[in-house]
Amino acid sequence: MKTDLKNMSRKELEKLKADVEKALTKIGAQDRKLAIDAAQKAAAAHGFNLSDLTDAPAPKKRGPKPKAGPKVKSAPKYRNPANPEQTWTGKGRQPEWFKTAVAGGKTPDSMGV
């Protein structure tokens, strides 16, 4: 059976696609049943039940990564001598007040918290 896809309408193509997917699902289920039956026969030929041979734990399914907990704010290491409310943790970009103080002769240790 040869189908002329070029002359089919969109609706006809979508119906054909749905029919093909349904047929593939049905064939897949039949193939799975045949495979299970063959496995059961092979197990029985050796004196086992298929459930006896499949006691191994199923492989872990990969899921989304667990979400990390809330970010914890680092404690400040440096405090601006001119404005004690301004602090810096020592991580990331240096604030302007820190750069200015170091350029003015202060040591980072003298601004430590």
Coordinates of C-alpha atoms in Angstrom, one line a residue, residues 63-108:
G63 CA 14.9 12.5 37.9
P64 CA 15.4 16.2 38.4
K65 CA 18.2 17.1 40.7
P66 CA 17.2 17.9 44.2
K67 CA 17.0 21.6 44.8
A68 CA 19.7 23.1 46.9
G69 CA 18.7 24.6 50.2
P70 CA 18.4 28.4 50.7
K71 CA 21.6 30.3 50.2
V72 CA 23.4 31.2 53.4
K73 CA 24.8 34.7 53.6
S74 CA 28.4 34.8 54.5
A75 CA 29.5 36.7 57.5
P76 CA 31.2 40.0 56.8
K77 CA 35.0 40.1 57.2
Y78 CA 35.6 43.9 56.5
R79 CA 33.8 47.0 57.8
N80 CA 34.1 50.5 56.3
P81 CA 35.8 52.7 58.9
A82 CA 33.9 55.8 57.6
N83 CA 30.5 54.0 57.6
P84 CA 30.2 51.0 59.9
E85 CA 27.0 49.9 58.1
Q86 CA 29.0 49.1 55.0
T87 CA 30.6 45.6 55.1
W88 CA 32.2 43.2 52.7
T89 CA 32.5 39.4 53.1
G90 CA 35.8 39.2 51.2
K91 CA 34.2 37.4 48.3
G92 CA 33.5 38.8 44.9
R93 CA 34.3 42.2 43.7
Q94 CA 35.9 44.6 46.1
P95 CA 33.6 47.5 47.0
E96 CA 34.8 51.1 46.2
W97 CA 35.1 52.1 49.9
F98 CA 37.5 49.1 50.4
K99 CA 39.6 50.0 47.3
T100 CA 39.7 53.7 48.4
A101 CA 40.8 52.8 51.9
V102 CA 43.5 50.4 50.8
A103 CA 44.8 53.1 48.3
G104 CA 44.7 55.6 51.1
G105 CA 47.2 53.5 53.2
K106 CA 44.9 51.3 55.3
T107 CA 45.5 47.6 55.5
P108 CA 42.8 45.0 55.1

